[in-house]
Amino acid sequence: MTLKDWTLPLIVLAAAAVLAPLPVVAGSYWMALLVNILMYATLATAWALFSGPTHYVSLATAAFFGLGAYTMAFLGEKLPLPLVYGVAALIGAVVATIVGLSTLRLSGVYFVIFTFGLAELVRQLVTWGEAKYGGTVGRFVFIDVTQQGIYWMLLGLLVLILLTGFAIQRSRLGWALRAIGEDETVARHAGIDTTVSKVAVFVVSATFMTVVGAIMAPRWTYIDPSIAFNPIISFQVLIMALLGGASRLYGPILGVVPLAILFEILQANFPNSFSILLGLAFLVIVYFVPNGIVGLIDQGRGAFIRATRRRPHPAE
Amino acid sequence: MQPLIELHGVSKSFGGLRAVDRLTATIRRGEVVGLVGPNGSGKTTALNLITGNLTADSGAIVFEGRSIERDGAHRITRAGIARTFQLVRVMPTMTLAENVAVGAMFGARPCGPAEAAERALPLLARVGLAARADERAASLTYIDQKRLELARALAAHPQLLLLDEWLAGLNPTELKEGIALIASLARDGLTIVMVEHVMDAIRALCTRCIVMNAGTKIAEGTPAQALADPGVIKAYLGDDDDA
Ligand SMILES: Nc1ncnc2c1ncn2[C@@H]1O[C@H](COP(=O)(O)OP(=O)(O)O)[C@@H](O)[C@H]1O
Ligand SMILES: [Mg+2]
C-alpha cells in the first residue's frame, strides 16, 4: 500500500482522537445530542456499507437495531457486558444471513418492501415472544453504562465501521459490490458470485447495526418493541445517508450531523407532526440534492478542476 | 478437433412459446461458428442458455466434458465462456479501465485489483479505446460501448467467446476493422460463436454456420452450403408458418 492509501484511515483516526475528549467538557444536554448524532452516524455508515455500492435500499435498519437493544434488555443484567455485545453481534449476523439468503435474490422495489416488512415482522415476533415468555411487553433496562461510556463505544464502533469500509472498498469484494450496483447482469457474467457478495456485506452491515442497538439500550431505562423497532429509525437513517450521499464512505456522516440536529429540534417542538415533517425533509432532499452533499462536493471539485485547467498558464 | 462445447436437445419456453426447441450442436476448439436465422428464431436465447443467463427447461450443455446447464452465470464465466450482449451492457459510471478490470478480476484467471488494472490497458488498446481509459463508460457512443464490452469479455480469459450481433450498426470502415479484430482473436486460438446478420462478415470469418428458425436448427455447414439451403431461403423469406 502506498502513502495515499493510508491517508483516509489516518484522517479517521485523527478525527476520532479529536472527538474522544468531548465528554469531558460537554454538559448533559450536549452529551445527549452527541450520542444521538453518533448513533445515527454509526447506523447510516453501516447502512451505506451495503446499500451505497449495491444501490439496494434496505429499510431493515430498525429490525437489527431493535434486536441489539432487546438482546441488551434481556441479557444485560445476566451476562458480562462485553459478552452481551458479542451475543448481539452473533444474533444480528445469523438473522442477516437468513434474511440475506432469502431476499437478496429479489431486486429493486421488492427488496425495499421486503426489508420494511421484515422489520415489522421481527417487531411482532418480539412482542409476542416477550408477552409469552417474559410476562410483559416492554421492560426496564437497569444497566450501569454512563452517557460517556456510550459515546466512547459508539465512537470506537464508528471508527471500526469506517476502517472496515475502507478495507472492503479496496478488496475484490468491494469491486464486486460496485459492479452489482452498476449492472447486476453484467456482474454475474463477469464471474461475480453476486449472491455471496451481497449476503456477505449485508451481514457485516447488519451486525454493526445490531451492536449499535445493544450499545444504545441502556440509555432508555425502559424499552418496548415500539421503541426498539421503531420504523422511523430506518427512514431517518435512509434520509440521512441520502442527504450526505452514499457513494462515499464518509458521505452519510455529512447528512447525519445537520439532520440529527434538525430532527431533534423538530421532535422537541412539533412532536405530533414529526412524521409529516420527516416526509417533507425526504422529498426536499431527493428533489434538490439527489446525489447528496458528496455529489455537490464532487460537482464543485469537477468545476474547479475544469476552471483551473482552462485558464492558460502564464508561462506559456 | 475435440469438441469444446456440446448442446444436447436443449429447450427453453417462455409461457407457451418454444424459443429454443431441442437444439443440438457441437462447437470444436478453434472454430469460428456463425449462428444465423431470422429475428425471433432463438439465437439470443441460445446464448443466454449457454452463459447461464437463463436455465434450460431440458437438455444438456457440456463444456470441456463437464455439464454446465445448471450452473450460474458466474461459474460459467469462470469456467471459460465470455460474451457480449445484443443490447449493449456496460457499467455506466465506472471508467473504461474499471469496466475491463472487473472482467479480469473475476474471470477465468482471477486476480487482485492492481493486477486487473494492468491487464485492462492492453485490452482497451486492442479494441481501440486506450486513449479514453479514464472516461466513464456512459460517455461512449453505442458502437464504442460494444468495443468496451468486447474488451471486458476478453479480460475474463475465455476459451469460448460468444458475440451477439457485435458487428450490427457499424459503418463500412468500422465493419472492416471489426472483422479484422475478430479474425485476429481467432488467430490467437479463441473459439468464437457469433450471432450475426451481416453475411459478408459470416463469409469472411466463419468456418461453419448453424442456421436456426423458430427455435430449431434447420441447416448447418460451410456458410456457402448453409445459406444456399432451400429451407434457409424459405425461412428468410418469412414463409415459416406452413409446410
Ligand atoms: N425473456 C423472454 N421472455 C419472453 N419471451 C422471450 C424472452 N426472450 C426471448 N423471448 C422470445 O423468444 C423468441 C426468441 O427470441 P430471441 O432468442 O431473442 O431471438 P433472436 O435472438 O434469434 O432474434 C422470440 O419470440 C422472443 O420474443
Ligand atoms: Mg437476438
Coordinates of C-alpha atoms and ligand atoms in Angstrom, one line a residue:
Chain A
M1 CA 0.0 0.0 0.0
T2 CA 1.2 3.5 -0.8
L3 CA 1.1 6.5 1.5
K4 CA -2.1 7.7 -0.3
D5 CA -3.9 4.6 0.8
W6 CA -3.3 5.4 4.4
T7 CA -4.5 9.0 4.2
L8 CA -8.2 8.3 4.8
P9 CA -7.7 5.8 7.7
L10 CA -5.3 8.3 9.3
I11 CA -7.8 11.1 8.9
V12 CA -10.5 8.9 10.6
L13 CA -8.2 8.1 13.5
A14 CA -7.1 11.7 13.9
A15 CA -10.8 12.9 13.9
A16 CA -11.7 10.3 16.5
A17 CA -8.8 11.4 18.6
V18 CA -10.1 15.0 18.5
L19 CA -13.7 13.9 19.3
A20 CA -12.8 11.5 22.0
P21 CA -12.3 14.1 24.8
L22 CA -15.6 15.9 24.2
P23 CA -17.5 14.2 27.0
V24 CA -15.0 15.8 29.5
V25 CA -16.2 19.3 28.6
A26 CA -19.8 18.7 27.3
G27 CA -22.8 19.1 29.6
S28 CA -25.6 16.6 29.7
Y29 CA -27.7 18.3 27.1
W30 CA -24.8 18.4 24.6
M31 CA -23.9 14.8 25.5
A32 CA -27.4 13.6 24.7
L33 CA -27.1 15.4 21.3
L34 CA -23.7 14.0 20.6
V35 CA -24.7 10.4 21.5
N36 CA -27.7 10.9 19.2
I37 CA -25.5 12.1 16.3
L38 CA -23.1 9.2 16.9
M39 CA -25.9 6.6 17.0
Y40 CA -27.2 7.8 13.6
A41 CA -23.6 8.2 12.2
T42 CA -22.8 4.6 13.0
L43 CA -26.2 3.3 11.7
A44 CA -26.0 5.4 8.5
T45 CA -22.4 4.5 7.8
A46 CA -23.2 0.8 8.4
W47 CA -26.2 1.1 6.1
A48 CA -24.1 2.6 3.4
L49 CA -21.5 -0.2 3.6
F50 CA -24.1 -2.4 1.8
S51 CA -26.6 0.0 0.2
G52 CA -24.1 2.5 -1.0
P53 CA -22.3 0.5 -3.6
T54 CA -25.1 -2.0 -4.5
H55 CA -28.0 0.5 -4.6
Y56 CA -30.1 -2.0 -2.8
V57 CA -32.2 0.2 -0.5
S58 CA -32.7 -1.5 2.9
L59 CA -35.3 -0.5 5.4
A60 CA -34.3 -3.2 7.8
T61 CA -32.2 -0.9 10.0
A62 CA -34.8 -0.8 12.7
A63 CA -35.0 -4.6 12.8
F64 CA -31.3 -5.1 13.5
F65 CA -31.1 -2.1 15.8
G66 CA -34.1 -3.4 17.8
L67 CA -32.6 -6.9 18.0
G68 CA -29.5 -5.4 19.5
A69 CA -31.5 -3.3 22.0
Y70 CA -33.6 -6.3 23.1
T71 CA -30.5 -8.5 23.5
M72 CA -29.2 -6.0 25.9
A73 CA -32.6 -5.7 27.7
F74 CA -32.8 -9.4 28.2
L75 CA -29.1 -10.3 28.9
G76 CA -27.6 -7.0 30.2
E77 CA -28.1 -7.9 33.9
K78 CA -27.3 -11.6 33.4
L79 CA -24.0 -11.6 31.5
P80 CA -20.9 -9.5 31.5
L81 CA -21.3 -6.6 29.1
P82 CA -18.7 -7.4 26.5
L83 CA -20.3 -10.8 26.2
V84 CA -23.7 -9.2 25.6
Y85 CA -22.3 -7.1 22.7
G86 CA -20.9 -10.3 21.3
V87 CA -24.2 -12.2 21.6
A88 CA -26.0 -9.2 20.0
A89 CA -23.5 -9.3 17.1
L90 CA -24.0 -13.0 16.7
I91 CA -27.8 -12.7 16.6
G92 CA -27.5 -9.9 14.1
A93 CA -25.2 -11.9 11.9
V94 CA -27.4 -15.0 12.0
V95 CA -30.6 -13.2 11.3
A96 CA -29.0 -11.2 8.5
T97 CA -27.7 -14.3 6.9
I98 CA -31.1 -15.9 6.8
V99 CA -32.7 -12.7 5.6
G100 CA -30.0 -12.1 3.1
L101 CA -30.2 -15.6 1.6
S102 CA -33.9 -15.3 1.3
T103 CA -34.3 -11.8 0.0
L104 CA -31.2 -10.8 -2.0
R105 CA -32.4 -12.7 -5.0
L106 CA -35.2 -10.1 -5.1
S107 CA -34.3 -6.9 -6.8
G108 CA -35.3 -3.3 -6.7
V109 CA -38.5 -2.3 -5.1
Y110 CA -39.3 -5.8 -3.9
F111 CA -36.2 -5.8 -1.8
V112 CA -37.2 -2.4 -0.2
I113 CA -40.7 -3.7 0.6
F114 CA -39.4 -7.0 2.0
T115 CA -36.9 -5.3 4.3
F116 CA -39.6 -3.0 5.6
G117 CA -41.9 -5.9 6.2
L118 CA -39.1 -7.8 7.9
A119 CA -38.7 -5.0 10.5
E120 CA -42.4 -5.2 11.2
L121 CA -42.3 -9.0 11.4
V122 CA -39.4 -9.0 13.8
R123 CA -41.2 -6.4 16.0
Q124 CA -44.4 -8.6 16.1
L125 CA -42.4 -11.7 16.9
V126 CA -40.5 -10.0 19.7
T127 CA -43.8 -8.5 21.1
W128 CA -45.4 -12.0 21.0
G129 CA -42.3 -13.7 22.5
E130 CA -41.9 -11.1 25.2
A131 CA -45.6 -11.4 26.3
K132 CA -45.4 -15.2 26.2
Y133 CA -42.1 -15.8 27.9
G134 CA -41.3 -12.5 29.6
G135 CA -44.7 -12.0 31.1
T136 CA -44.8 -8.3 30.0
V137 CA -44.4 -6.3 26.8
G138 CA -41.7 -3.8 27.5
R139 CA -39.1 -3.9 30.2
F140 CA -36.8 -1.7 32.3
V141 CA -33.2 -1.7 31.5
F142 CA -31.1 -1.2 34.6
I143 CA -27.6 -1.4 33.2
D144 CA -24.7 0.7 34.5
V145 CA -23.4 2.3 31.4
T146 CA -22.8 6.0 31.5
Q147 CA -23.6 8.5 28.7
Q148 CA -19.8 8.9 28.3
G149 CA -19.4 5.2 28.0
I150 CA -22.0 5.0 25.3
Y151 CA -20.3 7.9 23.5
W152 CA -16.9 6.3 23.5
M153 CA -18.2 2.9 22.5
L154 CA -20.1 4.4 19.5
L155 CA -17.1 6.5 18.5
G156 CA -14.9 3.4 18.6
L157 CA -17.5 1.5 16.6
L158 CA -17.8 4.3 14.0
V159 CA -14.0 4.1 13.5
L160 CA -14.2 0.3 13.1
I161 CA -17.1 0.6 10.6
L162 CA -15.2 3.2 8.5
L163 CA -12.0 1.1 8.6
T164 CA -14.0 -2.0 7.6
G165 CA -15.5 0.0 4.8
F166 CA -12.0 1.1 3.5
A167 CA -10.9 -2.5 3.6
I168 CA -13.9 -3.7 1.7
Q169 CA -13.6 -0.9 -0.9
R170 CA -10.0 -1.8 -1.7
S171 CA -10.8 -5.6 -2.0
R172 CA -12.3 -7.7 -4.8
L173 CA -15.4 -7.8 -2.7
G174 CA -15.7 -4.0 -2.9
W175 CA -15.3 -4.1 -6.7
A176 CA -17.9 -6.9 -6.9
L177 CA -20.4 -4.7 -4.9
R178 CA -19.8 -1.7 -7.2
A179 CA -20.3 -3.9 -10.3
I180 CA -23.6 -5.2 -8.8
G181 CA -24.7 -1.6 -8.3
E182 CA -23.9 -0.7 -11.9
D183 CA -25.5 -3.7 -13.6
E184 CA -26.1 -7.0 -11.8
T185 CA -26.4 -9.0 -15.0
V186 CA -23.0 -7.8 -16.2
A187 CA -21.6 -8.5 -12.8
R188 CA -22.8 -12.1 -12.9
H189 CA -21.5 -12.5 -16.5
A190 CA -18.1 -11.1 -15.4
G191 CA -17.8 -14.0 -13.0
I192 CA -19.0 -12.4 -9.8
D193 CA -20.9 -14.6 -7.3
T194 CA -23.5 -11.9 -6.7
T195 CA -25.4 -13.7 -4.0
V196 CA -22.4 -14.5 -1.9
S197 CA -21.1 -10.9 -2.3
K198 CA -24.4 -9.3 -1.4
V199 CA -25.1 -11.5 1.6
A200 CA -21.6 -11.2 3.0
V201 CA -21.7 -7.4 3.1
F202 CA -25.4 -7.3 4.2
V203 CA -24.4 -9.4 7.2
V204 CA -21.4 -7.2 8.0
S205 CA -23.6 -4.1 7.8
A206 CA -26.4 -5.6 9.9
T207 CA -24.1 -6.9 12.5
F208 CA -22.8 -3.4 13.1
M209 CA -26.4 -2.1 13.4
T210 CA -27.2 -4.8 15.9
V211 CA -24.3 -3.8 18.1
V212 CA -25.4 -0.1 17.9
G213 CA -28.8 -1.2 19.3
A214 CA -27.1 -3.1 22.2
I215 CA -24.9 -0.1 23.0
M216 CA -27.8 2.3 22.9
A217 CA -30.3 0.3 25.0
P218 CA -29.0 1.3 28.5
R219 CA -29.8 5.0 27.6
W220 CA -33.5 4.4 27.6
T221 CA -34.0 2.7 31.0
Y222 CA -37.3 1.4 29.6
I223 CA -37.8 -0.2 26.2
D224 CA -40.7 -1.9 24.4
P225 CA -40.9 -3.2 20.8
S226 CA -42.4 0.1 19.5
I227 CA -39.4 2.0 20.8
A228 CA -36.7 -0.5 19.8
F229 CA -38.1 -1.4 16.4
N230 CA -39.5 2.0 15.6
P231 CA -39.6 2.1 11.7
I232 CA -38.8 5.8 11.9
I233 CA -35.2 4.8 12.7
S234 CA -35.0 3.1 9.3
F235 CA -36.4 6.1 7.5
Q236 CA -34.2 8.6 9.3
V237 CA -31.1 6.5 8.5
L238 CA -32.1 6.4 4.9
I239 CA -32.8 10.1 4.6
M240 CA -29.5 11.0 6.4
A241 CA -27.5 8.7 4.1
L242 CA -29.2 10.1 1.0
L243 CA -28.6 13.7 2.1
G244 CA -24.9 13.0 2.8
G245 CA -24.5 10.8 -0.2
A246 CA -23.8 7.0 0.0
S247 CA -21.3 7.0 -2.9
R248 CA -18.5 7.8 -0.4
L249 CA -17.8 6.1 2.9
Y250 CA -17.8 9.4 4.8
G251 CA -20.9 10.7 2.9
P252 CA -23.6 9.6 5.3
I253 CA -21.9 11.4 8.2
L254 CA -22.2 14.6 6.3
G255 CA -26.0 14.1 6.3
V256 CA -26.3 12.9 9.8
V257 CA -24.9 15.9 11.6
P258 CA -27.4 18.5 10.2
L259 CA -30.4 16.2 10.2
A260 CA -29.9 14.8 13.7
I261 CA -29.9 18.4 15.0
L262 CA -32.9 19.3 12.8
F263 CA -34.9 16.2 13.8
E264 CA -34.0 16.9 17.5
I265 CA -35.4 20.4 17.2
L266 CA -38.5 19.3 15.2
Q267 CA -39.2 16.5 17.7
A268 CA -39.0 18.8 20.6
N269 CA -41.2 21.5 19.1
F270 CA -43.6 19.6 16.9
P271 CA -43.9 16.1 18.4
N272 CA -47.3 15.4 16.8
S273 CA -46.4 16.4 13.2
F274 CA -42.9 14.9 13.2
S275 CA -43.7 12.1 10.7
I276 CA -45.1 14.6 8.3
L277 CA -42.0 16.9 8.6
L278 CA -39.8 13.8 8.1
G279 CA -41.6 13.0 4.9
L280 CA -41.2 16.6 3.8
A281 CA -37.5 16.6 4.5
F282 CA -37.3 13.4 2.5
L283 CA -39.0 15.0 -0.6
V284 CA -36.9 18.1 -0.4
I285 CA -33.6 16.1 -0.2
V286 CA -34.5 13.7 -3.0
Y287 CA -35.6 16.6 -5.2
F288 CA -32.9 19.2 -4.6
V289 CA -29.8 17.1 -3.6
P290 CA -30.4 13.8 -5.5
N291 CA -26.7 12.9 -5.2
G292 CA -26.2 14.1 -1.7
I293 CA -23.7 16.5 -0.3
V294 CA -21.0 14.3 -1.6
G295 CA -22.4 14.8 -5.1
L296 CA -22.3 18.6 -4.6
I297 CA -18.7 18.4 -3.4
D298 CA -17.7 16.3 -6.5
Q299 CA -19.5 18.7 -8.8
G300 CA -17.8 21.6 -7.2
R301 CA -14.4 19.9 -7.4
G302 CA -15.0 19.0 -11.1
A303 CA -16.0 22.6 -11.9
F304 CA -12.9 23.9 -10.1
I305 CA -10.6 21.5 -11.9
R306 CA -12.1 22.4 -15.3
A307 CA -11.9 26.1 -14.5
T308 CA -8.2 25.9 -13.5
R309 CA -7.4 23.7 -16.4
R310 CA -8.9 26.1 -18.9
R311 CA -7.1 29.1 -17.7
P312 CA -3.9 29.5 -19.8
H313 CA -0.7 29.1 -17.9
P314 CA 1.1 32.4 -17.6
A315 CA 4.4 30.8 -18.6
E316 CA 3.0 29.6 -21.9
Chain B
M1 CA -10.6 -31.4 -33.4
Q2 CA -12.1 -32.2 -30.0
P3 CA -15.4 -30.6 -29.0
L4 CA -15.2 -27.6 -26.8
I5 CA -18.9 -27.3 -26.1
E6 CA -21.9 -29.6 -26.9
L7 CA -25.6 -28.8 -26.7
H8 CA -27.8 -31.9 -26.5
G9 CA -31.5 -31.3 -27.1
V10 CA -31.6 -28.0 -25.2
S11 CA -35.1 -26.4 -24.9
K12 CA -36.4 -23.3 -23.4
S13 CA -40.0 -22.0 -23.4
F14 CA -41.4 -18.6 -22.4
G15 CA -45.0 -19.3 -21.5
G16 CA -46.3 -21.2 -24.5
L17 CA -43.6 -20.1 -26.8
R18 CA -40.8 -22.5 -27.5
A19 CA -37.9 -20.0 -28.0
V20 CA -35.3 -22.8 -28.3
D21 CA -36.6 -26.2 -29.3
R22 CA -34.4 -29.3 -28.8
L23 CA -31.3 -27.6 -30.1
T24 CA -28.3 -29.9 -30.6
A25 CA -24.9 -28.6 -31.7
T26 CA -21.2 -29.2 -31.3
I27 CA -18.5 -26.5 -31.4
R28 CA -14.9 -27.6 -31.7
R29 CA -11.9 -25.9 -30.4
G30 CA -10.6 -23.2 -32.6
E31 CA -13.7 -22.9 -34.7
V32 CA -15.5 -19.6 -35.6
V33 CA -19.1 -20.6 -36.0
G34 CA -21.8 -18.3 -37.3
L35 CA -25.2 -18.6 -35.6
V36 CA -27.8 -17.1 -38.0
G37 CA -31.5 -17.0 -38.5
P38 CA -34.4 -14.6 -38.8
N39 CA -35.3 -12.4 -35.9
G40 CA -37.0 -14.2 -33.1
S41 CA -35.5 -17.6 -34.1
G42 CA -34.0 -18.1 -30.7
K43 CA -30.3 -17.2 -31.2
T44 CA -30.0 -14.8 -28.3
T45 CA -31.9 -17.3 -26.1
A46 CA -29.5 -20.0 -27.1
L47 CA -26.6 -17.7 -26.0
N48 CA -28.4 -17.0 -22.7
L49 CA -28.8 -20.7 -22.0
I50 CA -25.1 -21.3 -22.7
T51 CA -23.9 -18.5 -20.4
G52 CA -26.4 -19.3 -17.6
N53 CA -28.3 -16.1 -18.0
L54 CA -31.3 -18.4 -18.4
T55 CA -31.7 -22.0 -17.3
A56 CA -32.8 -24.6 -19.9
D57 CA -36.0 -26.5 -19.3
S58 CA -34.4 -29.7 -20.6
G59 CA -31.4 -30.9 -22.4
A60 CA -27.7 -30.8 -21.5
I61 CA -24.9 -28.4 -22.2
V62 CA -21.4 -29.9 -21.9
F63 CA -18.3 -27.6 -21.8
E64 CA -14.9 -29.2 -21.8
G65 CA -16.5 -32.5 -20.8
R66 CA -18.5 -31.0 -17.8
S67 CA -22.2 -30.4 -17.6
I68 CA -22.9 -26.7 -17.1
E69 CA -26.6 -26.4 -17.8
R70 CA -27.4 -26.0 -14.0
D71 CA -24.5 -23.6 -13.3
G72 CA -25.0 -19.9 -12.5
A73 CA -23.6 -17.3 -14.9
H74 CA -20.6 -16.5 -12.7
R75 CA -19.5 -20.1 -12.7
I76 CA -19.8 -20.4 -16.4
T77 CA -17.7 -17.3 -16.9
R78 CA -15.1 -18.6 -14.6
A79 CA -15.1 -21.9 -16.5
G80 CA -14.1 -20.0 -19.6
I81 CA -17.1 -18.7 -21.5
A82 CA -17.5 -15.0 -22.1
R83 CA -20.0 -13.0 -24.0
T84 CA -21.2 -9.7 -25.3
F85 CA -24.9 -8.6 -25.2
Q86 CA -27.1 -7.8 -28.2
L87 CA -28.4 -4.8 -26.3
V88 CA -25.1 -3.5 -25.1
R89 CA -24.4 -3.6 -21.4
V90 CA -21.6 -1.6 -19.7
M91 CA -21.1 -0.5 -16.2
P92 CA -22.1 3.1 -16.9
T93 CA -20.5 5.2 -14.1
M94 CA -17.3 3.1 -14.0
T95 CA -14.4 4.2 -16.2
L96 CA -13.5 2.1 -19.2
A97 CA -10.4 0.8 -17.4
E98 CA -12.6 -0.2 -14.5
N99 CA -15.1 -2.0 -16.7
V100 CA -12.4 -4.1 -18.1
A101 CA -10.6 -4.6 -14.8
V102 CA -13.8 -6.1 -13.4
G103 CA -13.8 -8.6 -16.2
A104 CA -10.2 -9.5 -15.4
M105 CA -10.6 -9.7 -11.7
F106 CA -13.4 -12.3 -11.6
G107 CA -12.9 -14.2 -14.9
A108 CA -11.2 -17.5 -15.6
R109 CA -7.9 -16.2 -14.3
P110 CA -9.0 -14.2 -11.2
C111 CA -6.6 -11.6 -9.8
G112 CA -6.5 -8.6 -7.5
P113 CA -7.5 -5.1 -8.3
A114 CA -3.9 -3.9 -9.0
E115 CA -3.1 -6.6 -11.5
A116 CA -6.6 -6.3 -13.1
A117 CA -5.9 -2.6 -13.7
E118 CA -2.7 -3.5 -15.5
R119 CA -4.4 -6.2 -17.6
A120 CA -7.1 -3.8 -18.6
L121 CA -4.9 -1.4 -20.6
P122 CA -3.6 -3.7 -23.4
L123 CA -7.2 -4.9 -23.9
L124 CA -8.5 -1.4 -24.3
A125 CA -5.8 -0.8 -26.8
R126 CA -6.8 -3.9 -28.7
V127 CA -10.3 -2.6 -29.2
G128 CA -9.0 1.0 -29.9
L129 CA -10.1 2.6 -26.7
A130 CA -6.8 3.1 -24.8
A131 CA -6.9 6.9 -25.1
R132 CA -10.2 7.0 -23.3
A133 CA -9.4 4.6 -20.4
D134 CA -10.3 7.1 -17.7
E135 CA -13.6 8.3 -19.1
R136 CA -16.9 7.0 -17.9
A137 CA -18.4 4.2 -19.9
A138 CA -21.7 6.1 -20.2
S139 CA -19.9 8.8 -22.2
L140 CA -19.2 6.4 -25.1
T141 CA -21.2 6.1 -28.2
Y142 CA -23.2 2.9 -28.7
I143 CA -20.5 1.4 -31.0
D144 CA -17.7 2.2 -28.6
Q145 CA -19.7 0.7 -25.8
K146 CA -19.8 -2.5 -27.9
R147 CA -16.0 -2.3 -28.2
L148 CA -15.7 -1.9 -24.4
E149 CA -17.9 -4.9 -23.9
L150 CA -15.7 -7.0 -26.0
A151 CA -12.6 -5.9 -24.1
R152 CA -14.4 -6.8 -20.8
A153 CA -15.3 -10.2 -22.2
L154 CA -11.7 -10.8 -23.4
A155 CA -10.4 -9.8 -19.9
A156 CA -12.1 -12.9 -18.5
H157 CA -9.6 -15.0 -20.4
P158 CA -12.3 -17.1 -22.1
Q159 CA -11.8 -20.2 -24.2
L160 CA -15.2 -19.6 -25.9
L161 CA -16.3 -16.2 -26.9
L162 CA -20.0 -15.6 -27.7
L163 CA -20.8 -12.4 -29.7
D164 CA -24.4 -11.3 -30.1
E165 CA -24.7 -9.2 -33.2
W166 CA -21.5 -7.4 -32.3
L167 CA -21.0 -6.1 -35.8
A168 CA -24.5 -4.7 -36.2
G169 CA -24.7 -1.0 -36.8
L170 CA -21.2 -0.5 -37.9
N171 CA -20.4 1.7 -40.9
P172 CA -18.3 0.1 -43.7
T173 CA -14.9 1.2 -42.3
E174 CA -15.8 0.2 -38.8
L175 CA -17.1 -3.1 -40.1
K176 CA -13.7 -3.8 -41.8
E177 CA -11.9 -3.1 -38.5
G178 CA -14.4 -5.2 -36.6
I179 CA -13.9 -8.2 -38.9
A180 CA -10.1 -7.8 -38.7
L181 CA -10.3 -7.7 -34.9
I182 CA -12.4 -10.9 -34.7
A183 CA -10.1 -12.6 -37.2
S184 CA -7.1 -11.7 -35.0
L185 CA -8.8 -13.2 -32.0
A186 CA -9.5 -16.4 -33.9
R187 CA -5.8 -16.5 -35.0
D188 CA -4.9 -16.3 -31.3
G189 CA -6.8 -19.6 -30.9
L190 CA -10.0 -18.3 -29.4
T191 CA -13.1 -20.3 -30.2
I192 CA -15.9 -18.0 -31.3
V193 CA -19.6 -18.3 -31.8
M194 CA -21.1 -15.2 -33.4
V195 CA -24.8 -14.4 -33.9
E196 CA -24.8 -12.2 -37.0
H197 CA -26.9 -10.8 -39.7
V198 CA -24.0 -9.3 -41.7
M199 CA -23.5 -12.0 -44.2
D200 CA -20.2 -10.6 -45.5
A201 CA -18.8 -11.0 -42.0
I202 CA -20.1 -14.5 -41.8
R203 CA -18.5 -15.4 -45.1
A204 CA -15.2 -13.7 -44.2
L205 CA -14.9 -15.2 -40.7
C206 CA -16.8 -18.4 -40.2
T207 CA -15.6 -21.8 -40.8
R208 CA -19.1 -23.1 -40.2
C209 CA -22.6 -21.9 -39.9
I210 CA -25.6 -23.0 -37.9
V211 CA -29.0 -21.7 -39.1
M212 CA -31.9 -21.5 -36.7
N213 CA -35.6 -20.9 -37.3
A214 CA -38.4 -21.0 -34.8
G215 CA -36.1 -22.3 -32.1
T216 CA -34.7 -25.3 -34.1
K217 CA -31.6 -25.9 -36.2
I218 CA -32.7 -26.0 -39.8
A219 CA -29.3 -26.2 -41.5
E220 CA -25.6 -26.5 -40.8
G221 CA -22.4 -26.4 -42.9
T222 CA -20.0 -24.0 -44.5
P223 CA -21.5 -20.6 -44.9
A224 CA -21.9 -21.2 -48.7
Q225 CA -23.7 -24.5 -48.1
A226 CA -25.9 -23.4 -45.2
L227 CA -27.1 -20.2 -46.8
A228 CA -27.9 -21.9 -50.0
D229 CA -30.1 -24.5 -48.3
P230 CA -33.7 -24.2 -49.6
G231 CA -35.2 -24.4 -46.1
V232 CA -33.0 -21.4 -45.1
I233 CA -34.0 -19.3 -48.0
K234 CA -37.6 -20.1 -47.2
A235 CA -37.2 -19.1 -43.6
Y236 CA -35.5 -15.8 -44.5
L237 CA -38.4 -15.0 -46.8
G238 CA -40.6 -15.2 -43.8
D239 CA -42.5 -18.2 -45.1
D240 CA -42.2 -20.3 -41.9
D241 CA -45.8 -20.8 -40.8
D242 CA -46.8 -23.7 -43.1
A243 CA -45.2 -26.8 -44.6
Ligands
LIG1 N1 -37.2 -13.2 -21.6 C1 -38.1 -13.5 -22.5 N2 -39.4 -13.6 -22.2 C2 -40.4 -13.9 -23.1 N3 -40.1 -14.2 -24.4 C3 -38.8 -14.1 -24.8 C4 -37.8 -13.7 -23.9 N4 -36.6 -13.7 -24.6 C5 -36.9 -14.1 -25.8 N5 -38.3 -14.3 -26.0 C6 -39.0 -14.7 -27.2 O1 -38.3 -15.8 -27.7 C7 -38.2 -15.8 -29.1 C8 -36.7 -15.9 -29.5 O2 -36.1 -14.7 -29.1 P1 -34.5 -14.4 -29.3 O3 -33.8 -15.6 -28.7 O4 -34.2 -13.1 -28.8 O5 -34.4 -14.4 -30.9 P2 -33.2 -13.9 -31.8 O6 -32.1 -13.6 -31.0 O7 -33.0 -15.1 -32.7 O8 -33.8 -12.7 -32.6 C9 -38.8 -14.5 -29.5 O9 -40.1 -14.8 -29.9 C10 -38.8 -13.7 -28.3 O10 -39.9 -12.8 -28.3
MG2 MG -31.1 -11.8 -30.8

